[in-house]
mmCIF file of C-alpha atoms and ligand atoms in Angstrom:
data_model
loop_
_atom_site.group_PDB
_atom_site.id
_atom_site.type_symbol
_atom_site.label_atom_id
_atom_site.label_comp_id
_atom_site.label_asym_id
_atom_site.label_seq_id
_atom_site.Cartn_x
_atom_site.Cartn_y
_atom_site.Cartn_z
ATOM 1 C CA UNK A 1 94.239 81.101 81.421
ATOM 2 C CA UNK A 2 95.282 77.573 82.410
ATOM 3 C CA UNK A 3 97.553 77.193 85.382
ATOM 4 C CA UNK A 4 98.997 74.640 87.795
ATOM 5 C CA UNK A 5 99.408 75.057 91.529
ATOM 6 C CA UNK A 6 102.341 73.865 93.584
ATOM 7 C CA UNK A 7 101.081 73.399 97.143
ATOM 8 C CA UNK A 8 97.605 73.198 98.664
ATOM 9 C CA UNK A 9 98.235 74.669 102.118
ATOM 10 C CA UNK A 10 96.640 77.810 103.541
ATOM 11 C CA UNK A 11 97.346 80.036 100.531
ATOM 12 C CA UNK A 12 97.352 77.330 97.823
ATOM 13 C CA UNK A 13 93.929 76.110 98.984
ATOM 14 C CA UNK A 14 92.676 79.698 98.820
ATOM 15 C CA UNK A 15 93.981 80.128 95.263
ATOM 16 C CA UNK A 16 92.316 76.856 94.241
ATOM 17 C CA UNK A 17 88.975 78.006 95.647
ATOM 18 C CA UNK A 18 89.090 81.504 94.144
ATOM 19 C CA UNK A 19 90.575 80.698 90.705
ATOM 20 C CA UNK A 20 87.380 79.495 89.015
ATOM 21 C CA UNK A 21 85.587 82.734 89.921
ATOM 22 C CA UNK A 22 88.257 84.624 87.969
ATOM 23 C CA UNK A 23 88.008 82.430 84.871
ATOM 24 C CA UNK A 24 91.311 80.708 85.657
ATOM 25 C CA UNK A 25 91.380 76.952 85.124
ATOM 26 C CA UNK A 26 93.550 74.958 87.537
ATOM 27 C CA UNK A 27 94.695 72.072 85.340
ATOM 28 C CA UNK A 28 97.018 70.307 87.799
ATOM 29 C CA UNK A 29 97.857 70.577 91.499
ATOM 30 C CA UNK A 30 101.100 69.328 92.979
ATOM 31 C CA UNK A 31 100.198 68.094 96.463
ATOM 32 C CA UNK A 32 101.506 65.427 98.795
ATOM 33 C CA UNK A 33 98.072 64.381 100.076
ATOM 34 C CA UNK A 34 95.527 63.988 97.299
ATOM 35 C CA UNK A 35 92.708 66.475 97.887
ATOM 36 C CA UNK A 36 91.839 67.483 94.337
ATOM 37 C CA UNK A 37 90.834 65.455 91.261
ATOM 38 C CA UNK A 38 93.762 66.728 89.211
ATOM 39 C CA UNK A 39 96.413 66.116 91.872
ATOM 40 C CA UNK A 40 99.910 64.878 91.113
ATOM 41 C CA UNK A 41 103.089 64.355 93.077
ATOM 42 C CA UNK A 42 105.282 64.514 89.952
ATOM 43 C CA UNK A 43 106.497 67.923 88.762
ATOM 44 C CA UNK A 44 106.938 66.462 85.240
ATOM 45 C CA UNK A 45 103.127 66.258 84.939
ATOM 46 C CA UNK A 46 103.141 70.044 85.203
ATOM 47 C CA UNK A 47 106.392 71.097 83.524
ATOM 48 C CA UNK A 48 105.707 68.864 80.487
ATOM 49 C CA UNK A 49 102.008 69.676 80.102
ATOM 50 C CA UNK A 50 101.645 72.022 77.100
ATOM 51 C CA UNK A 51 98.221 73.193 78.270
ATOM 52 C CA UNK A 52 99.710 74.911 81.306
ATOM 53 C CA UNK A 53 100.703 78.532 80.687
ATOM 54 C CA UNK A 54 101.660 79.522 84.223
ATOM 55 C CA UNK A 55 102.567 77.895 87.515
ATOM 56 C CA UNK A 56 101.726 79.360 90.934
ATOM 57 C CA UNK A 57 103.955 78.138 93.759
ATOM 58 C CA UNK A 58 102.905 78.220 97.409
ATOM 59 C CA UNK A 59 105.103 75.458 98.838
ATOM 60 C CA UNK A 60 107.413 77.719 100.830
ATOM 61 C CA UNK A 61 111.069 76.939 101.555
ATOM 62 C CA UNK A 62 113.974 76.826 99.130
ATOM 63 C CA UNK A 63 113.991 73.201 97.986
ATOM 64 C CA UNK A 64 112.232 71.640 96.203
ATOM 65 C CA UNK A 65 110.592 74.986 95.276
ATOM 66 C CA UNK A 66 113.776 76.176 93.505
ATOM 67 C CA UNK A 67 114.160 72.964 91.505
ATOM 68 C CA UNK A 68 110.491 73.066 90.470
ATOM 69 C CA UNK A 69 110.734 76.756 89.566
ATOM 70 C CA UNK A 70 113.747 76.147 87.319
ATOM 71 C CA UNK A 71 112.059 73.207 85.672
ATOM 72 C CA UNK A 72 108.819 75.093 84.950
ATOM 73 C CA UNK A 73 110.563 78.295 83.820
ATOM 74 C CA UNK A 74 112.862 76.343 81.460
ATOM 75 C CA UNK A 75 109.753 74.643 80.080
ATOM 76 C CA UNK A 76 108.444 78.105 79.149
ATOM 77 C CA UNK A 77 105.875 78.613 81.922
ATOM 78 C CA UNK A 78 105.372 81.922 83.693
ATOM 79 C CA UNK A 79 106.146 81.548 87.378
ATOM 80 C CA UNK A 80 104.096 83.213 90.127
ATOM 81 C CA UNK A 81 105.154 82.657 93.716
ATOM 82 C CA UNK A 82 104.177 83.667 97.238
ATOM 83 C CA UNK A 83 107.472 82.236 98.508
ATOM 84 C CA UNK A 84 109.604 85.048 99.942
ATOM 85 C CA UNK A 85 112.426 82.728 101.017
ATOM 86 C CA UNK A 86 112.756 81.399 97.466
ATOM 87 C CA UNK A 87 113.075 84.876 95.943
ATOM 88 C CA UNK A 88 115.234 86.164 98.768
ATOM 89 C CA UNK A 89 117.742 83.333 98.333
ATOM 90 C CA UNK A 90 117.440 82.511 94.623
ATOM 91 C CA UNK A 91 115.965 85.686 93.062
ATOM 92 C CA UNK A 92 119.039 86.449 90.942
ATOM 93 C CA UNK A 93 119.210 82.948 89.475
ATOM 94 C CA UNK A 94 115.465 82.677 88.844
ATOM 95 C CA UNK A 95 115.222 86.159 87.292
ATOM 96 C CA UNK A 96 118.056 85.300 84.892
ATOM 97 C CA UNK A 97 116.407 82.001 83.946
ATOM 98 C CA UNK A 98 113.037 83.693 83.416
ATOM 99 C CA UNK A 99 114.650 86.303 81.215
ATOM 100 C CA UNK A 100 116.427 83.628 79.141
ATOM 101 C CA UNK A 101 113.191 81.664 78.761
ATOM 102 C CA UNK A 102 111.148 84.775 77.918
ATOM 103 C CA UNK A 103 108.669 84.194 80.752
ATOM 104 C CA UNK A 104 107.581 86.317 83.708
ATOM 105 C CA UNK A 105 108.617 85.830 87.327
ATOM 106 C CA UNK A 106 106.245 87.628 89.742
ATOM 107 C CA UNK A 107 105.855 87.431 93.507
ATOM 108 C CA UNK A 108 103.487 90.137 94.791
ATOM 109 C CA UNK A 109 102.029 87.927 97.544
ATOM 110 C CA UNK A 110 105.512 87.316 98.975
ATOM 111 C CA UNK A 111 105.577 90.820 100.457
ATOM 112 C CA UNK A 112 102.522 92.479 101.974
ATOM 113 C CA UNK A 113 100.166 89.459 101.884
ATOM 114 C CA UNK A 114 97.101 90.837 100.122
ATOM 115 C CA UNK A 115 98.527 94.310 99.432
ATOM 116 C CA UNK A 116 99.617 94.989 95.840
ATOM 117 C CA UNK A 117 102.774 96.677 97.098
ATOM 118 C CA UNK A 118 105.486 95.230 94.848
ATOM 119 C CA UNK A 119 103.529 96.009 91.630
ATOM 120 C CA UNK A 120 103.128 99.588 92.921
ATOM 121 C CA UNK A 121 106.858 99.721 93.541
ATOM 122 C CA UNK A 122 107.537 98.534 89.968
ATOM 123 C CA UNK A 123 105.255 101.251 88.639
ATOM 124 C CA UNK A 124 106.938 103.906 90.785
ATOM 125 C CA UNK A 125 110.412 102.645 89.830
ATOM 126 C CA UNK A 126 109.619 103.133 86.153
ATOM 127 C CA UNK A 127 108.760 106.827 86.540
ATOM 128 C CA UNK A 128 110.721 108.011 89.583
ATOM 129 C CA UNK A 129 113.792 107.182 91.650
ATOM 130 C CA UNK A 130 112.822 105.336 94.817
ATOM 131 C CA UNK A 131 114.759 106.634 97.791
ATOM 132 C CA UNK A 132 113.528 104.310 100.547
ATOM 133 C CA UNK A 133 110.770 101.774 101.165
ATOM 134 C CA UNK A 134 109.514 99.462 103.875
ATOM 135 C CA UNK A 135 106.874 99.439 106.574
ATOM 136 C CA UNK A 136 104.968 97.061 108.802
ATOM 137 C CA UNK A 137 105.509 93.903 106.777
ATOM 138 C CA UNK A 138 104.525 91.079 109.126
ATOM 139 C CA UNK A 139 100.911 90.360 110.019
ATOM 140 C CA UNK A 140 101.655 88.004 112.920
ATOM 141 C CA UNK A 141 103.787 90.456 114.882
ATOM 142 C CA UNK A 142 101.422 93.327 114.205
ATOM 143 C CA UNK A 143 98.541 91.209 115.464
ATOM 144 C CA UNK A 144 100.502 90.378 118.640
ATOM 145 C CA UNK A 145 101.619 93.970 119.279
ATOM 146 C CA UNK A 146 98.124 95.333 118.663
ATOM 147 C CA UNK A 147 96.440 92.862 121.018
ATOM 148 C CA UNK A 148 99.042 93.488 123.723
ATOM 149 C CA UNK A 149 98.565 97.243 123.359
ATOM 150 C CA UNK A 150 94.785 97.528 123.029
ATOM 151 C CA UNK A 151 93.583 94.506 124.985
ATOM 152 C CA UNK A 152 96.386 93.868 127.468
ATOM 153 C CA UNK A 153 96.676 90.265 126.175
ATOM 154 C CA UNK A 154 100.007 88.583 126.993
ATOM 155 C CA UNK A 155 102.499 87.693 124.277
ATOM 156 C CA UNK A 156 101.980 83.902 124.363
ATOM 157 C CA UNK A 157 98.158 84.077 124.059
ATOM 158 C CA UNK A 158 98.322 86.613 121.236
ATOM 159 C CA UNK A 159 100.828 84.405 119.361
ATOM 160 C CA UNK A 160 98.642 81.312 119.826
ATOM 161 C CA UNK A 161 95.672 83.228 118.351
ATOM 162 C CA UNK A 162 97.783 84.434 115.383
ATOM 163 C CA UNK A 163 98.763 80.820 114.699
ATOM 164 C CA UNK A 164 95.157 79.633 114.929
ATOM 165 C CA UNK A 165 94.133 82.335 112.450
ATOM 166 C CA UNK A 166 96.721 81.090 109.923
ATOM 167 C CA UNK A 167 98.860 84.259 109.965
ATOM 168 C CA UNK A 168 102.036 82.785 111.422
ATOM 169 C CA UNK A 169 104.651 80.750 109.586
ATOM 170 C CA UNK A 170 104.946 77.033 110.414
ATOM 171 C CA UNK A 171 107.814 77.987 112.708
ATOM 172 C CA UNK A 172 106.577 81.287 114.212
ATOM 173 C CA UNK A 173 110.066 82.293 115.341
ATOM 174 C CA UNK A 174 110.529 83.439 111.727
ATOM 175 C CA UNK A 175 107.780 85.979 112.381
ATOM 176 C CA UNK A 176 108.548 87.087 115.922
ATOM 177 C CA UNK A 177 112.327 87.273 115.556
ATOM 178 C CA UNK A 178 111.989 89.467 112.457
ATOM 179 C CA UNK A 179 113.279 87.087 109.747
ATOM 180 C CA UNK A 180 110.023 87.061 107.803
ATOM 181 C CA UNK A 181 110.173 90.862 107.704
ATOM 182 C CA UNK A 182 113.869 90.738 106.731
ATOM 183 C CA UNK A 183 113.088 88.505 103.752
ATOM 184 C CA UNK A 184 110.393 90.908 102.611
ATOM 185 C CA UNK A 185 112.869 93.783 102.907
ATOM 186 C CA UNK A 186 115.280 91.923 100.603
ATOM 187 C CA UNK A 187 112.484 91.626 98.025
ATOM 188 C CA UNK A 188 111.664 95.321 98.306
ATOM 189 C CA UNK A 189 115.317 96.292 97.800
ATOM 190 C CA UNK A 190 115.574 93.942 94.812
ATOM 191 C CA UNK A 191 112.507 95.475 93.140
ATOM 192 C CA UNK A 192 113.208 99.102 94.099
ATOM 193 C CA UNK A 193 116.995 99.249 93.732
ATOM 194 C CA UNK A 194 117.928 96.264 91.529
ATOM 195 C CA UNK A 195 120.125 94.971 94.376
ATOM 196 C CA UNK A 196 119.251 91.898 96.445
ATOM 197 C CA UNK A 197 120.663 92.008 99.994
ATOM 198 C CA UNK A 198 121.295 88.908 102.039
ATOM 199 C CA UNK A 199 119.213 88.699 105.216
ATOM 200 C CA UNK A 200 122.339 87.418 106.978
ATOM 201 C CA UNK A 201 124.030 90.787 106.533
ATOM 202 C CA UNK A 202 121.029 92.759 107.780
ATOM 203 C CA UNK A 203 120.619 93.939 111.387
ATOM 204 C CA UNK A 204 117.425 92.130 112.444
ATOM 205 C CA UNK A 205 115.713 92.662 115.803
ATOM 206 C CA UNK A 206 112.325 91.136 116.551
ATOM 207 C CA UNK A 207 109.687 91.231 119.267
ATOM 208 C CA UNK A 208 110.307 87.811 120.824
ATOM 209 C CA UNK A 209 111.340 89.396 124.143
ATOM 210 C CA UNK A 210 108.683 92.114 124.416
ATOM 211 C CA UNK A 211 106.904 91.974 127.767
ATOM 212 C CA UNK A 212 103.720 93.426 129.192
ATOM 213 C CA UNK A 213 105.947 95.833 131.219
ATOM 214 C CA UNK A 214 107.354 97.287 127.964
ATOM 215 C CA UNK A 215 103.911 97.807 126.470
ATOM 216 C CA UNK A 216 102.685 99.428 129.695
ATOM 217 C CA UNK A 217 105.675 101.797 129.649
ATOM 218 C CA UNK A 218 104.872 102.742 126.035
ATOM 219 C CA UNK A 219 101.198 103.312 126.853
ATOM 220 C CA UNK A 220 102.107 105.652 129.708
ATOM 221 C CA UNK A 221 103.992 107.776 127.145
ATOM 222 C CA UNK A 222 101.239 107.500 124.498
ATOM 223 C CA UNK A 223 103.517 105.444 122.253
ATOM 224 C CA UNK A 224 102.771 102.399 120.140
ATOM 225 C CA UNK A 225 105.320 99.734 119.192
ATOM 226 C CA UNK A 226 105.440 98.339 115.649
ATOM 227 C CA UNK A 227 107.935 96.032 113.901
ATOM 228 C CA UNK A 228 109.423 97.932 110.959
ATOM 229 C CA UNK A 229 111.534 96.687 108.071
ATOM 230 C CA UNK A 230 113.061 99.237 105.764
ATOM 231 C CA UNK A 231 115.630 99.745 103.061
ATOM 232 C CA UNK A 232 117.088 102.908 101.568
ATOM 233 C CA UNK A 233 119.453 103.861 98.792
ATOM 234 C CA UNK A 234 121.904 106.601 99.616
ATOM 235 C CA UNK A 235 125.055 107.795 97.863
ATOM 236 C CA UNK A 236 126.986 105.413 100.115
ATOM 237 C CA UNK A 237 124.908 102.404 98.990
ATOM 238 C CA UNK A 238 121.910 100.345 100.117
ATOM 239 C CA UNK A 239 120.924 100.131 103.788
ATOM 240 C CA UNK A 240 118.416 97.676 105.264
ATOM 241 C CA UNK A 241 117.301 96.749 108.764
ATOM 242 C CA UNK A 242 114.443 95.321 110.832
ATOM 243 C CA UNK A 243 113.685 96.625 114.319
ATOM 244 C CA UNK A 244 110.787 97.492 116.610
ATOM 245 C CA UNK A 245 110.024 101.219 116.453
ATOM 246 C CA UNK A 246 107.923 103.396 118.774
ATOM 247 C CA UNK A 247 105.343 105.703 117.201
ATOM 248 C CA UNK A 248 103.088 108.413 118.519
ATOM 249 C CA UNK A 249 99.417 107.429 118.667
ATOM 250 C CA UNK A 250 98.752 110.006 115.929
ATOM 251 C CA UNK A 251 101.229 108.385 113.486
ATOM 252 C CA UNK A 252 99.896 106.257 110.615
ATOM 253 C CA UNK A 253 101.710 103.150 111.923
ATOM 254 C CA UNK A 254 99.739 103.284 115.197
ATOM 255 C CA UNK A 255 96.488 102.954 113.255
ATOM 256 C CA UNK A 256 97.603 99.660 111.696
ATOM 257 C CA UNK A 257 95.616 97.080 113.652
ATOM 258 C CA UNK A 258 95.302 93.286 113.817
ATOM 259 C CA UNK A 259 97.169 91.487 110.997
ATOM 260 C CA UNK A 260 97.253 94.542 108.736
ATOM 261 C CA UNK A 261 100.449 95.692 107.068
ATOM 262 C CA UNK A 262 101.440 99.216 106.067
ATOM 263 C CA UNK A 263 103.819 99.340 103.138
ATOM 264 C CA UNK A 264 105.380 102.620 102.056
ATOM 265 C CA UNK A 265 107.841 103.981 99.575
ATOM 266 C CA UNK A 266 109.318 107.367 99.038
ATOM 267 C CA UNK A 267 110.033 108.542 95.512
ATOM 268 C CA UNK A 268 112.482 111.355 94.811
ATOM 269 C CA UNK A 269 109.826 113.337 92.943
ATOM 270 C CA UNK A 270 106.565 111.788 94.113
ATOM 271 C CA UNK A 271 107.166 111.830 97.879
ATOM 272 C CA UNK A 272 105.769 109.327 100.372
ATOM 273 C CA UNK A 273 103.086 106.762 99.478
ATOM 274 C CA UNK A 274 101.463 104.303 101.849
ATOM 275 C CA UNK A 275 99.381 101.194 101.180
ATOM 276 C CA UNK A 276 97.583 99.479 104.042
ATOM 277 C CA UNK A 277 95.656 96.216 104.188
ATOM 278 C CA UNK A 278 95.725 92.581 105.228
ATOM 279 C CA UNK A 279 99.322 91.424 105.290
ATOM 280 C CA UNK A 280 98.622 87.747 105.963
ATOM 281 C CA UNK A 281 95.835 85.181 105.744
ATOM 282 C CA UNK A 282 94.383 82.740 103.260
ATOM 283 C CA UNK A 283 92.099 84.775 101.013
ATOM 284 C CA UNK A 284 93.876 88.160 100.888
ATOM 285 C CA UNK A 285 97.145 86.433 99.959
ATOM 286 C CA UNK A 286 95.408 84.105 97.491
ATOM 287 C CA UNK A 287 93.749 87.119 95.831
ATOM 288 C CA UNK A 288 97.188 88.708 95.374
ATOM 289 C CA UNK A 289 98.519 85.511 93.756
ATOM 290 C CA UNK A 290 95.552 85.510 91.368
ATOM 291 C CA UNK A 291 96.082 89.191 90.574
ATOM 292 C CA UNK A 292 99.634 88.265 89.534
ATOM 293 C CA UNK A 293 98.307 85.447 87.331
ATOM 294 C CA UNK A 294 95.813 87.797 85.693
ATOM 295 C CA UNK A 295 98.575 90.362 85.028
ATOM 296 C CA UNK A 296 100.886 87.940 83.211
ATOM 297 C CA UNK A 297 99.841 88.935 79.714
ATOM 298 C CA UNK A 298 99.425 92.644 80.444
ATOM 299 C CA UNK A 299 102.843 93.619 79.045
ATOM 300 C CA UNK A 300 104.082 95.026 82.374
ATOM 301 C CA UNK A 301 107.781 95.675 83.088
ATOM 302 C CA UNK A 302 109.565 92.752 84.797
ATOM 303 C CA UNK A 303 109.296 92.709 88.583
ATOM 304 C CA UNK A 304 113.046 92.072 88.810
ATOM 305 C CA UNK A 305 114.981 94.113 86.294
ATOM 306 C CA UNK A 306 117.727 92.735 84.106
ATOM 307 C CA UNK A 307 121.089 92.964 85.837
ATOM 308 C CA UNK A 308 119.804 92.292 89.366
ATOM 309 C CA UNK A 309 122.876 91.865 91.564
ATOM 310 C CA UNK A 310 123.677 91.064 95.189
ATOM 311 C CA UNK A 311 123.623 94.139 97.462
ATOM 312 C CA UNK A 312 126.504 94.809 99.832
ATOM 313 C CA UNK A 313 124.775 96.671 102.678
ATOM 314 C CA UNK A 314 126.162 99.906 104.062
ATOM 315 C CA UNK A 315 125.616 101.203 107.596
ATOM 316 C CA UNK A 316 122.131 102.454 108.483
ATOM 317 C CA UNK A 317 121.531 105.744 110.347
ATOM 318 C CA UNK A 318 122.019 105.951 114.109
ATOM 319 C CA UNK A 319 118.992 106.638 116.329
ATOM 320 C CA UNK A 320 118.207 106.462 120.068
ATOM 321 C CA UNK A 321 116.649 103.244 121.386
ATOM 322 C CA UNK A 322 114.359 102.410 124.291
ATOM 323 C CA UNK A 323 115.975 99.456 126.035
ATOM 324 C CA UNK A 324 114.988 97.064 128.812
ATOM 325 C CA UNK A 325 118.022 95.186 130.052
ATOM 326 C CA UNK A 326 118.766 92.965 133.059
ATOM 327 C CA UNK A 327 119.825 94.969 136.142
ATOM 328 C CA UNK A 328 123.356 93.536 136.082
ATOM 329 C CA UNK A 329 123.941 94.984 132.576
ATOM 330 C CA UNK A 330 122.827 98.550 133.326
ATOM 331 C CA UNK A 331 126.119 99.462 135.031
ATOM 332 C CA UNK A 332 128.198 98.331 132.006
ATOM 333 C CA UNK A 333 125.933 100.294 129.655
ATOM 334 C CA UNK A 334 125.957 103.382 131.930
ATOM 335 C CA UNK A 335 127.684 105.688 129.430
ATOM 336 C CA UNK A 336 125.158 104.800 126.704
ATOM 337 C CA UNK A 337 121.957 105.188 128.764
ATOM 338 C CA UNK A 338 119.908 108.112 130.046
ATOM 339 C CA UNK A 339 116.720 108.261 132.154
ATOM 340 C CA UNK A 340 117.194 104.802 133.665
ATOM 341 C CA UNK A 341 114.264 103.458 135.724
ATOM 342 C CA UNK A 342 113.868 100.197 137.639
ATOM 343 C CA UNK A 343 111.216 97.485 137.280
ATOM 344 C CA UNK A 344 112.118 94.449 139.382
ATOM 345 C CA UNK A 345 115.100 92.700 137.811
ATOM 346 C CA UNK A 346 114.990 95.003 134.761
ATOM 347 C CA UNK A 347 116.319 98.494 134.012
ATOM 348 C CA UNK A 348 114.688 100.621 131.347
ATOM 349 C CA UNK A 349 116.284 103.640 129.683
ATOM 350 C CA UNK A 350 117.072 105.396 126.428
ATOM 351 C CA UNK A 351 120.355 105.034 124.577
ATOM 352 C CA UNK A 352 122.435 107.631 122.797
ATOM 353 C CA UNK A 353 121.938 107.393 119.009
ATOM 354 C CA UNK A 354 123.208 104.024 117.814
ATOM 355 C CA UNK A 355 123.296 102.198 114.476
ATOM 356 C CA UNK A 356 121.001 99.139 114.255
ATOM 357 C CA UNK A 357 124.004 96.780 114.035
ATOM 358 C CA UNK A 358 125.509 98.252 117.230
ATOM 359 C CA UNK A 359 122.362 98.006 119.361
ATOM 360 C CA UNK A 360 121.617 94.532 117.988
ATOM 361 C CA UNK A 361 125.013 93.323 119.161
ATOM 362 C CA UNK A 362 124.379 94.600 122.709
ATOM 363 C CA UNK A 363 120.772 93.408 123.051
ATOM 364 C CA UNK A 364 121.290 89.956 121.534
ATOM 365 C CA UNK A 365 123.972 89.231 124.159
ATOM 366 C CA UNK A 366 121.571 89.948 127.059
ATOM 367 C CA UNK A 367 118.965 87.200 127.661
ATOM 368 C CA UNK A 368 115.409 88.583 127.728
ATOM 369 C CA UNK A 369 116.450 92.140 126.780
ATOM 370 C CA UNK A 370 114.299 94.198 124.416
ATOM 371 C CA UNK A 371 114.850 97.361 122.400
ATOM 372 C CA UNK A 372 112.829 99.641 120.144
ATOM 373 C CA UNK A 373 113.953 102.690 118.193
ATOM 374 C CA UNK A 374 112.359 105.735 119.781
ATOM 375 C CA UNK A 375 109.979 107.966 117.913
ATOM 376 C CA UNK A 376 111.411 110.967 116.097
ATOM 377 C CA UNK A 377 109.750 114.301 115.462
ATOM 378 C CA UNK A 378 107.201 113.737 112.696
ATOM 379 C CA UNK A 379 107.166 109.955 113.030
ATOM 380 C CA UNK A 380 109.355 107.513 111.199
ATOM 381 C CA UNK A 381 107.881 107.298 107.790
HETATM 382 N N1 HSE B 1 103.686 84.916 108.477
HETATM 383 C C1 HSE B 1 103.512 85.988 107.566
HETATM 384 C C2 HSE B 1 102.963 87.190 108.322
HETATM 385 C C3 HSE B 1 102.584 85.580 106.463
HETATM 386 O O1 HSE B 1 102.524 87.021 109.457
HETATM 387 O O2 HSE B 1 102.987 88.289 107.777
HETATM 388 C C4 HSE B 1 102.534 86.550 105.316
HETATM 389 O O3 HSE B 1 103.773 86.704 104.704
#
């Protein structure tokens, strides 16, 4: 198989290194700074090269990735990408173009890093009806939460380490505020339900405001905080949200350490399946890109089915939340809170059951406030 790479950053460099071992020849590399013999800065050198069967894109961002994708797909090249933003924003357009051109569009590494979650979802979708899917989908935040919980490290040091290890996005607010997870949830919904939600319509709550006091409070109650993204299909429609969730130490989510992800889906007939592994990092993600390349001629069903449409999200289920809010806000929230305790300028308590969109509205208006859905009997997933 002869391919071209778009991008030679953390993941692209990993793909370049690993490709030869898999019998894949990298014919051209699109890169700004020349690091390889076959480098180019002109997409035409790739789109117009008849030797190239497939293109693997690891540039990130929407443009110029979208323009390059369209150009390569229209030139009859299979397109493999690790770019979740590209698929989240342009998945419908690119899937239609790929279908018209008779080529494959695959993006396993865009959700779950090194975990072959999306191909598993495709397989499950073909034989069962998927009811809901999601999990711990961001390596950076899991790494931060795990180090705060097990080692008592503060948020800023744990984030700096995650950046040094190459897990975080260039702008890590995408990780810690939950947007990276939200984008992955849109991909999951698109694959599982044939409906692509917009992240802008999704309730998204991150861990940017979590403090050592929160983690200590969870530890006293034998609870572990994880950032969860999930989507479900009910009779009313598709739901999707991202929020921190508290788990018992015996729940599967609590055993997900460092940058690992835990991806799950529930099939109507097959029940709950979980896949766990490295959700971020150079080589695991590169290996997933290469697995996509190697699968291109295997005659698999398309990752995005014909007729993919935008999803209008319906309201997600209400659940109680742990909250830490500034003291001045506790009085206003009195009717919503039980078991309020004091920690300096903060008040901690548990809310009545609330929908993610409702609690997000309250918490986002209070500087420094944090919330996490509280654990339910039997865990969350
Ligand atoms: N920044 C992402 C993460 C990379 O931490 O999970 C993998 O998508």
